[in-house]
Coordinates of C-alpha atoms in Angstrom, one line a residue:
M1 CA -7.5 21.3 -24.3
W2 CA -9.7 18.0 -24.7
W3 CA -7.6 15.7 -23.8
Q4 CA -6.2 17.0 -20.6
N5 CA -10.0 17.5 -19.8
G6 CA -10.5 13.6 -20.8
I7 CA -8.0 12.5 -18.4
L8 CA -9.5 14.8 -15.3
F9 CA -13.1 13.7 -16.5
L10 CA -11.1 9.3 -16.5
Y11 CA -9.9 10.6 -13.5
T12 CA -12.7 11.5 -11.6
A13 CA -15.8 9.0 -12.7
A14 CA -13.0 6.2 -11.5
L15 CA -12.6 7.7 -7.8
G16 CA -16.1 7.8 -8.2
V17 CA -17.4 4.3 -9.0
L18 CA -14.8 2.9 -6.1
F19 CA -16.4 5.7 -4.1
I20 CA -20.0 3.7 -4.4
F21 CA -18.3 0.2 -4.3
S22 CA -17.0 1.4 -0.5
A23 CA -20.7 2.7 0.1
G24 CA -21.9 -1.2 0.0
Q25 CA -18.8 -1.9 1.5
A26 CA -19.6 0.3 4.6
F27 CA -23.5 -0.8 4.3
L28 CA -21.7 -4.0 5.4
I29 CA -19.7 -2.9 7.8
Y30 CA -23.1 -1.0 9.8
F31 CA -25.2 -5.1 8.5
Y32 CA -22.2 -7.3 10.9
L33 CA -22.1 -4.6 13.8
K34 CA -25.4 -4.5 14.1
A35 CA -25.8 -8.3 14.0
K36 CA -22.6 -8.5 16.4
K37 CA -24.5 -6.3 19.3
K38 CA -28.3 -9.1 19.1
P39 CA -27.3 -12.1 21.5
A40 CA -26.4 -15.0 20.1
P41 CA -29.5 -16.8 19.0
Q42 CA -29.1 -20.7 20.3
K43 CA -27.9 -23.2 18.1
P44 CA -30.2 -25.7 17.1
S45 CA -29.6 -29.1 18.0
L46 CA -28.8 -32.5 16.4
P47 CA -31.4 -34.1 14.8
L48 CA -32.2 -37.2 16.9
H49 CA -31.5 -39.5 13.3
L50 CA -28.6 -38.3 12.3
P51 CA -28.6 -38.2 8.3
K52 CA -26.3 -40.6 5.7
I53 CA -23.6 -37.3 4.4
T54 CA -21.1 -37.6 1.7
V55 CA -18.1 -36.0 1.9
Q56 CA -16.8 -34.9 -1.5
L57 CA -13.2 -34.6 -2.3
P58 CA -12.1 -32.6 -5.5
L59 CA -8.5 -34.0 -6.3
F60 CA -6.2 -33.3 -9.4
N61 CA -1.9 -34.0 -8.8
E62 CA -2.1 -33.4 -4.9
L63 CA 0.9 -35.6 -3.9
Y64 CA 1.9 -33.0 -0.8
V65 CA -1.6 -32.8 0.8
T66 CA -3.8 -36.0 0.1
E67 CA -2.9 -38.1 2.4
R68 CA -3.1 -34.4 5.2
L69 CA -6.5 -33.8 4.4
I70 CA -7.7 -37.7 3.9
N71 CA -6.7 -38.8 7.1
A72 CA -8.1 -36.3 8.9
V73 CA -12.1 -36.3 6.7
C74 CA -11.3 -40.0 8.0
Q75 CA -11.5 -38.2 11.4
L76 CA -14.5 -36.7 11.3
D77 CA -16.4 -37.2 14.2
Y78 CA -19.6 -38.8 12.3
P79 CA -20.3 -42.8 11.7
K80 CA -18.6 -44.7 9.6
E81 CA -22.0 -46.1 8.5
L82 CA -23.2 -42.8 7.4
L83 CA -20.3 -40.6 6.6
Q84 CA -19.4 -41.9 2.7
I85 CA -16.1 -39.4 1.5
Q86 CA -15.7 -40.0 -1.7
V87 CA -12.3 -39.2 -3.5
L88 CA -12.9 -37.8 -6.8
D89 CA -9.1 -37.9 -9.0
D90 CA -9.0 -36.1 -11.5
S91 CA -4.9 -36.3 -11.8
T92 CA -2.1 -37.9 -14.4
D93 CA 0.7 -38.5 -12.1
Q94 CA 1.9 -40.7 -9.6
S95 CA -0.5 -39.3 -6.7
L96 CA -2.9 -41.3 -8.6
A97 CA -1.5 -44.5 -7.2
F98 CA -1.3 -42.6 -4.1
T99 CA -4.2 -42.0 -3.5
K100 CA -5.1 -45.7 -4.5
K101 CA -3.4 -46.9 -1.9
L102 CA -3.9 -44.3 0.8
V103 CA -8.0 -45.5 0.3
D104 CA -7.2 -48.7 -0.1
D105 CA -5.7 -48.5 4.0
K106 CA -8.8 -46.6 5.2
K107 CA -10.9 -49.2 3.7
R108 CA -9.9 -51.8 5.8
L109 CA -10.1 -49.8 8.9
G110 CA -13.7 -50.0 7.9
F111 CA -14.5 -46.6 6.1
N112 CA -17.4 -46.2 3.0
I113 CA -15.0 -44.9 0.3
C114 CA -14.0 -44.7 -3.2
Q115 CA -11.7 -43.3 -4.9
L116 CA -14.0 -41.9 -8.8
K117 CA -11.6 -41.6 -11.9
R118 CA -12.8 -39.9 -14.7
E119 CA -12.3 -40.7 -18.3
K120 CA -12.0 -37.6 -18.7
N121 CA -11.1 -34.5 -17.3
I122 CA -14.9 -32.1 -18.8
G123 CA -15.3 -28.9 -16.6
F124 CA -12.2 -29.4 -13.7
K125 CA -13.5 -29.0 -10.9
A126 CA -17.3 -28.6 -11.6
G127 CA -17.4 -31.4 -13.8
A128 CA -15.7 -33.9 -11.0
L129 CA -18.0 -32.6 -8.0
Q130 CA -21.3 -33.1 -11.0
H131 CA -19.6 -36.1 -11.1
G132 CA -19.6 -37.6 -7.5
L133 CA -22.9 -36.2 -6.9
Q134 CA -24.7 -39.2 -9.4
Q135 CA -23.2 -41.7 -7.3
A136 CA -23.5 -39.7 -4.2
T137 CA -25.3 -41.4 -0.8
G138 CA -25.9 -39.1 1.3
E139 CA -28.6 -36.2 2.1
F140 CA -25.8 -33.3 2.7
I141 CA -23.1 -32.7 0.1
A142 CA -19.7 -31.5 2.5
I143 CA -16.5 -30.6 0.5
F144 CA -12.7 -29.7 1.3
D145 CA -10.7 -28.8 -0.8
A146 CA -6.9 -30.6 -0.8
D147 CA -5.3 -27.4 0.9
F148 CA -8.2 -27.9 4.1
I149 CA -8.1 -30.3 6.9
P150 CA -11.3 -30.2 8.4
E151 CA -11.9 -29.8 12.1
A152 CA -13.2 -33.4 13.8
D153 CA -17.1 -31.6 14.9
F154 CA -17.3 -30.0 11.5
L155 CA -19.9 -32.1 10.6
K156 CA -22.1 -32.0 14.1
Q157 CA -21.2 -28.0 13.8
L158 CA -22.9 -26.9 10.7
L159 CA -25.6 -29.7 10.7
P160 CA -28.1 -28.4 13.2
Y161 CA -28.8 -25.1 11.3
F162 CA -30.8 -27.9 8.6
R163 CA -32.9 -28.1 10.2
D164 CA -34.5 -25.7 9.2
K165 CA -36.0 -26.9 5.7
K166 CA -35.6 -23.9 4.0
I167 CA -31.1 -23.8 4.6
G168 CA -29.5 -25.5 1.5
M169 CA -25.4 -24.9 2.2
V170 CA -24.2 -23.5 5.5
Q171 CA -20.5 -22.1 5.5
S172 CA -17.9 -22.7 7.8
R173 CA -14.9 -19.2 8.5
W174 CA -11.4 -20.7 6.4
G175 CA -8.9 -20.4 8.6
H176 CA -5.1 -19.7 7.4
L177 CA -2.5 -22.7 8.8
N178 CA 0.5 -20.8 7.0
N179 CA -1.0 -16.8 7.9
N180 CA 3.2 -16.9 9.3
Y181 CA 5.1 -18.2 7.0
S182 CA 5.9 -14.4 4.6
L183 CA 4.6 -11.9 4.2
L184 CA 2.8 -13.0 1.3
T185 CA 0.5 -15.5 3.2
K186 CA -0.1 -12.3 5.4
V187 CA -1.9 -9.9 3.1
Q188 CA -3.4 -12.5 1.6
G189 CA -4.8 -14.7 5.1
F190 CA -6.2 -10.7 6.8
G191 CA -7.8 -10.2 2.9
L192 CA -9.4 -13.6 3.4
D193 CA -10.2 -11.6 7.6
G194 CA -12.3 -9.2 6.3
H195 CA -14.2 -11.6 4.0
F196 CA -14.6 -14.1 6.0
S197 CA -15.0 -11.1 9.3
V198 CA -16.7 -8.8 8.0
E199 CA -18.4 -9.3 4.0
Q200 CA -19.6 -13.0 4.7
G201 CA -21.2 -12.5 7.9
G202 CA -23.0 -8.8 7.1
R203 CA -24.2 -10.8 4.0
S204 CA -26.0 -13.6 6.4
A205 CA -26.8 -11.2 8.7
R206 CA -29.3 -9.3 6.8
G207 CA -30.3 -12.0 4.6
L208 CA -28.6 -11.1 1.3
F209 CA -27.4 -12.9 -1.7
M210 CA -24.1 -14.3 -0.3
S211 CA -21.7 -17.2 -2.4
F212 CA -20.4 -20.3 -1.1
N213 CA -16.5 -20.5 -0.8
G214 CA -15.5 -23.5 -3.2
T215 CA -14.3 -26.1 -0.2
A216 CA -15.4 -25.9 3.8
G217 CA -18.6 -25.8 3.8
L218 CA -22.4 -28.1 3.7
W219 CA -25.0 -28.9 1.5
R220 CA -28.5 -30.3 0.8
K221 CA -28.1 -32.3 -2.5
A222 CA -31.3 -31.3 -3.1
C223 CA -30.6 -27.8 -2.7
I224 CA -27.8 -28.5 -5.3
L225 CA -30.5 -30.9 -7.3
D226 CA -33.5 -28.0 -7.2
A227 CA -30.6 -25.4 -8.4
G228 CA -29.8 -27.5 -11.6
A229 CA -26.7 -28.5 -10.8
W230 CA -23.3 -28.5 -10.8
Q231 CA -22.8 -26.0 -14.2
H232 CA -19.0 -26.2 -15.6
D233 CA -20.0 -22.9 -18.0
T234 CA -17.4 -20.1 -15.7
L235 CA -15.2 -20.8 -13.6
T236 CA -16.3 -20.3 -10.0
E237 CA -18.8 -23.0 -10.1
D238 CA -19.5 -22.0 -7.3
L239 CA -20.5 -18.6 -7.3
D240 CA -22.0 -20.0 -9.7
L241 CA -24.8 -22.4 -8.3
S242 CA -25.1 -20.2 -5.1
Y243 CA -27.8 -17.7 -6.6
R244 CA -28.5 -20.2 -8.3
A245 CA -29.8 -21.6 -5.9
Q246 CA -30.5 -18.3 -3.7
L247 CA -32.9 -17.1 -6.7
K248 CA -34.5 -20.6 -6.4
G249 CA -35.9 -19.7 -2.6
W250 CA -32.8 -21.9 -0.9
K251 CA -30.6 -20.0 2.1
F252 CA -27.5 -19.8 2.8
K253 CA -26.6 -19.4 6.0
Y254 CA -22.4 -18.5 7.3
L255 CA -20.9 -19.7 10.5
E256 CA -17.8 -17.2 11.3
D257 CA -17.5 -19.6 14.6
V258 CA -16.7 -22.4 13.0
V259 CA -12.9 -22.6 11.6
S260 CA -11.5 -25.1 8.7
P261 CA -7.9 -24.4 8.5
A262 CA -6.1 -24.2 5.4
E263 CA -2.3 -23.8 3.3
L264 CA -2.8 -20.4 1.6
P265 CA -0.7 -19.8 -1.7
A266 CA 2.8 -19.6 -0.5
T267 CA 4.7 -19.5 -4.4
L268 CA 3.3 -15.1 -6.7
N269 CA 2.6 -17.3 -9.1
A270 CA 0.2 -19.4 -7.7
L271 CA -1.5 -16.7 -5.9
K272 CA -1.6 -14.7 -9.3
S273 CA -3.4 -17.9 -10.6
Q274 CA -5.6 -18.2 -8.8
Q275 CA -6.5 -14.6 -8.2
H276 CA -7.5 -14.5 -12.3
R277 CA -9.7 -17.6 -11.5
W278 CA -11.5 -16.2 -8.8
T279 CA -11.9 -12.4 -11.0
K280 CA -12.5 -13.8 -13.4
G281 CA -14.8 -16.2 -12.6
A282 CA -16.3 -13.3 -11.1
I283 CA -16.9 -11.8 -14.5
E284 CA -18.5 -14.6 -16.2
V285 CA -21.4 -15.6 -13.2
S286 CA -22.2 -11.7 -12.5
K287 CA -22.7 -12.0 -17.0
K288 CA -25.0 -15.0 -16.5
T289 CA -26.7 -14.0 -13.9
F290 CA -27.5 -10.4 -14.1
E291 CA -30.5 -11.4 -16.2
N292 CA -32.1 -13.3 -13.7
L293 CA -30.9 -11.5 -10.8
W294 CA -33.6 -8.5 -12.0
Q295 CA -36.1 -10.8 -12.7
A296 CA -36.6 -12.2 -9.4
D297 CA -38.9 -12.1 -7.0
V298 CA -37.1 -10.4 -3.9
S299 CA -37.4 -7.1 -2.5
K300 CA -35.7 -4.4 -4.2
H301 CA -32.8 -4.0 -2.0
K302 CA -31.6 -7.8 -1.9
K303 CA -31.4 -7.4 -5.6
L304 CA -28.6 -4.4 -5.2
F305 CA -26.0 -6.2 -3.2
G306 CA -26.8 -8.8 -5.4
F307 CA -26.2 -6.7 -8.6
F308 CA -22.7 -5.0 -6.9
H309 CA -21.5 -8.0 -4.5
L310 CA -21.5 -9.2 -8.8
L311 CA -19.8 -6.9 -10.3
N312 CA -17.4 -6.5 -6.9
S313 CA -14.4 -7.3 -9.3
Y314 CA -14.7 -4.5 -11.9
A315 CA -12.9 -2.8 -8.9
F316 CA -10.3 -3.5 -9.4
V317 CA -10.1 -1.6 -13.1
F318 CA -11.8 1.4 -11.5
V319 CA -7.8 1.5 -9.1
F320 CA -6.0 0.5 -11.9
L321 CA -7.0 2.8 -13.5
A322 CA -7.0 5.3 -11.2
A323 CA -3.5 4.2 -10.8
V324 CA -1.9 4.9 -13.6
L325 CA -4.4 8.2 -14.1
S326 CA -2.7 10.0 -11.2
I327 CA 1.0 10.7 -12.7
P328 CA -0.6 12.5 -15.7
V329 CA -3.1 13.9 -12.8
L330 CA -0.1 15.3 -11.1
L331 CA 1.2 17.1 -14.7
I332 CA -1.1 18.1 -15.6
K333 CA -1.9 20.4 -12.7
N334 CA 1.2 21.7 -12.2
A335 CA 2.2 22.5 -15.4
V336 CA -1.5 23.1 -17.3
G337 CA -3.4 24.3 -14.2
V338 CA -7.0 23.7 -12.8
P339 CA -10.0 24.6 -11.3
N340 CA -9.6 25.9 -7.9
W341 CA -11.9 23.8 -7.0
Y342 CA -11.0 20.4 -8.5
F343 CA -8.4 18.2 -5.7
P344 CA -11.1 19.5 -2.7
L345 CA -13.8 17.9 -4.2
L346 CA -12.5 14.8 -4.7
G347 CA -11.2 14.8 -0.9
I348 CA -14.5 13.4 -0.4
F349 CA -13.8 10.5 -2.4
A350 CA -10.7 9.8 0.3
L351 CA -13.8 8.6 2.6
A352 CA -13.8 5.1 0.5
F353 CA -10.0 4.6 1.8
V354 CA -11.4 5.7 5.6
I355 CA -14.3 3.3 5.0
M356 CA -11.7 0.4 3.5
C357 CA -9.7 0.9 6.7
A358 CA -13.0 0.7 9.2
F359 CA -13.6 -2.5 7.2
Y360 CA -10.1 -4.1 7.5
I361 CA -9.9 -2.9 11.6
V362 CA -13.9 -4.3 12.6
A363 CA -12.2 -7.7 10.8
F364 CA -9.0 -6.7 12.4
Y365 CA -10.9 -6.5 16.6
Q366 CA -12.4 -10.4 15.3
S367 CA -8.7 -12.2 15.2
H368 CA -7.6 -10.4 18.0
R369 CA -3.6 -9.3 16.5
S370 CA -1.6 -6.9 18.1
L371 CA -2.5 -3.0 16.7
K372 CA 1.3 -3.2 15.9
N373 CA 0.7 -6.3 13.9
F374 CA -2.6 -4.9 11.9
I375 CA -0.3 -1.2 11.0
V376 CA 2.1 -2.9 9.5
T377 CA 0.0 -5.9 7.6
F378 CA -2.7 -3.5 6.4
L379 CA -0.1 -1.2 5.2
A380 CA 1.7 -3.6 3.3
F381 CA -2.3 -5.2 2.4
V382 CA -3.4 -1.7 0.5
S383 CA 0.4 -1.8 -1.4
V384 CA -0.2 -5.6 -2.7
S385 CA -4.1 -4.6 -3.8
M386 CA -3.1 -2.2 -5.2
A387 CA -0.6 -3.9 -7.1
L388 CA -2.4 -7.0 -8.3
S389 CA -5.0 -4.9 -9.7
Y390 CA -3.2 -4.8 -12.9
H391 CA -3.7 -8.5 -13.2
N392 CA -6.5 -8.7 -11.7
S393 CA -7.7 -6.5 -14.5
V394 CA -6.7 -8.8 -17.2
A395 CA -9.2 -11.3 -15.4
V396 CA -11.6 -9.1 -15.3
L397 CA -11.6 -8.2 -19.0
E398 CA -11.1 -11.7 -20.0
G399 CA -14.6 -12.4 -18.3
L400 CA -15.4 -9.6 -19.5
F401 CA -15.3 -10.0 -23.4
G402 CA -15.9 -14.0 -23.1
F403 CA -11.3 -15.1 -24.0
K404 CA -11.9 -18.4 -22.9
S405 CA -8.3 -20.3 -20.0
A406 CA -8.1 -23.4 -18.2
F407 CA -8.9 -24.0 -15.1
I408 CA -5.4 -23.4 -13.8
R409 CA -5.0 -24.7 -9.9
T410 CA -3.0 -23.8 -7.7
P411 CA -0.1 -25.6 -5.8
K412 CA 0.2 -27.1 -2.5
F413 CA 3.1 -27.6 -1.0
N414 CA 1.8 -29.2 3.1
I415 CA 3.7 -26.4 4.8
L416 CA 2.4 -27.0 7.3
K417 CA 5.0 -29.9 8.1
S418 CA 8.4 -27.5 6.8
E419 CA 9.1 -24.1 7.2
K420 CA 10.8 -24.1 4.4
P421 CA 9.6 -26.9 1.9
V422 CA 10.9 -28.7 -1.0
K423 CA 10.8 -27.7 -5.0
N424 CA 7.8 -28.5 -6.0
I425 CA 6.8 -30.3 -8.4
Y426 CA 3.3 -28.3 -9.8
A427 CA 4.3 -25.0 -8.8
N428 CA 5.8 -22.8 -11.8
Y429 CA 8.6 -20.5 -11.2
A430 CA 8.8 -18.8 -14.3
F431 CA 8.3 -15.2 -14.4
P432 CA 4.7 -14.1 -16.9
L433 CA 4.3 -12.9 -18.8
S434 CA 2.8 -9.4 -16.5
F435 CA 6.0 -9.1 -13.8
Y436 CA 8.0 -7.9 -17.5
V437 CA 4.6 -5.5 -17.0
E438 CA 5.1 -4.7 -12.8
C439 CA 8.8 -4.0 -13.4
A440 CA 7.8 -1.4 -15.9
L441 CA 5.1 0.1 -13.9
M442 CA 7.0 -0.3 -10.8
L443 CA 9.2 2.2 -12.4
Y444 CA 6.8 4.2 -13.7
F445 CA 5.2 5.3 -10.5
V446 CA 9.1 5.9 -9.1
F447 CA 8.2 8.4 -11.5
G448 CA 5.4 10.0 -9.6
I449 CA 7.1 9.7 -6.6
V450 CA 10.2 11.8 -8.6
A451 CA 7.5 14.6 -9.8
A452 CA 6.0 14.7 -6.2
Y453 CA 9.3 16.3 -5.2
H454 CA 10.4 18.3 -8.3
F455 CA 6.8 19.9 -8.3
K456 CA 7.1 20.0 -4.2
D457 CA 3.2 18.4 -4.7
F458 CA 2.9 16.1 -2.5
A459 CA -0.6 15.3 -2.7
L460 CA -0.5 12.4 -4.9
L461 CA 3.2 10.7 -2.9
P462 CA 1.6 8.5 -0.5
F463 CA -0.9 6.6 -3.1
H464 CA 2.1 6.2 -5.7
L465 CA 4.4 4.5 -1.9
F466 CA 1.8 2.8 -1.8
L467 CA 2.4 1.8 -5.3
V468 CA 5.5 1.6 -5.4
S469 CA 5.5 -0.7 -2.6
G470 CA 3.1 -2.5 -4.0
F471 CA 4.8 -2.6 -6.9
G472 CA 8.3 -4.0 -5.4
I473 CA 7.0 -6.5 -3.5
L474 CA 5.3 -8.7 -6.4
N475 CA 8.2 -8.3 -8.2
F476 CA 11.2 -9.7 -5.0
Y477 CA 8.6 -12.8 -4.8
A478 CA 8.8 -13.1 -8.5
L479 CA 12.2 -13.4 -8.5
K480 CA 12.5 -15.0 -5.1
D481 CA 10.0 -17.6 -6.5
R482 CA 12.4 -18.0 -9.4
M483 CA 15.6 -18.6 -7.8
K484 CA 13.3 -21.1 -5.5
G485 CA 12.8 -23.4 -9.3
K486 CA 16.2 -22.7 -10.7
A487 CA 17.9 -24.0 -6.6

């Protein structure tokens, strides 16, 4: 029947698209490993005359981590007279007065530090950065989000690479202060390690378009201004400015060996709000950027990888589509039957999973963790990533169809001080609508497991086990956070 053929076609198409995305990841693995085989280039030296640098700290209601951040920035190994620190504080609660006291204390110690408070919080983080940029005296701009603790040598590690006048931004790698706090944070750290090893490393080594990650990077002020400065028409102002700058001819550099520690989201709702912002924002940037990308005077090779980079978030839609359709496909196969060649042909798409394994194995070897730890964390990461495909698919569709939403900050807990943080006044512990949908989806894929045993057809069983496990993990942390909120 036509609807059965339609389901099989959509299922095959979804797997095919995911295979194409994975092929792009395979190239990044190759670029990264090829660069690793080459002798490390000699690090450029610091300029004889150190330039002025402005450090921007965008804050919004960060009661728990502001002191930690300001203390770390004031310990940067750089001459005080050449360092301007801007606390871009749009807070609306008691943290505003607390931050003012911290800033005043540092002023008395001789630091050039100021707290900038806007009358209206227009443009959220991008608006705050732009407001600060207009008053920045530094030739270079360093940016740290509230959850970061920069190392003392951060500026002296990144600054030498700006001897190349075409370098507009240098990005450091993110470290994880609370990686072992929970399975949820381990999974996040695992995924970010893959991004900050293979993806950022491969793009940088090949000279492809790459992104500033919103924090823990150093910009040439002239690059920001030349690219049109900070704009707030997308939720990912960092990716937006990155492409505008590189399309102007500026080069970016990524330093894998320079690590900037940060706190990972400790609750499920915090993780989801972050994922929603990153996913939806990437779609908004892709819509804004595609025309300029294709018209840019760069190689077709660079355009192609930029195209897939901007489209990465769409992969969530096809993961979710393949997941939902897998059970009807199982039923059609056993109730109606399909051509003998169909499922052997789909076996080709299993290469996508092999490539994903290779992607994270390569990143794993860079982190020198135990094999046992890798296997457990990898399986959990795959499960949670599949389960998050529903939530992130919604974000993709919102970005695609222009649905407007506010910039939702990610609450920080200062978990560095304690593995059992106090209840966070900023955290949202309520059940979102997605919780009920994800409960239903978990039961849906439990049915898929039951159907596999009923038909004695186990080809899709591993897929459904990943999905049940993933939705189970999400639901467990939703319930755990809810109980914490009521405590």
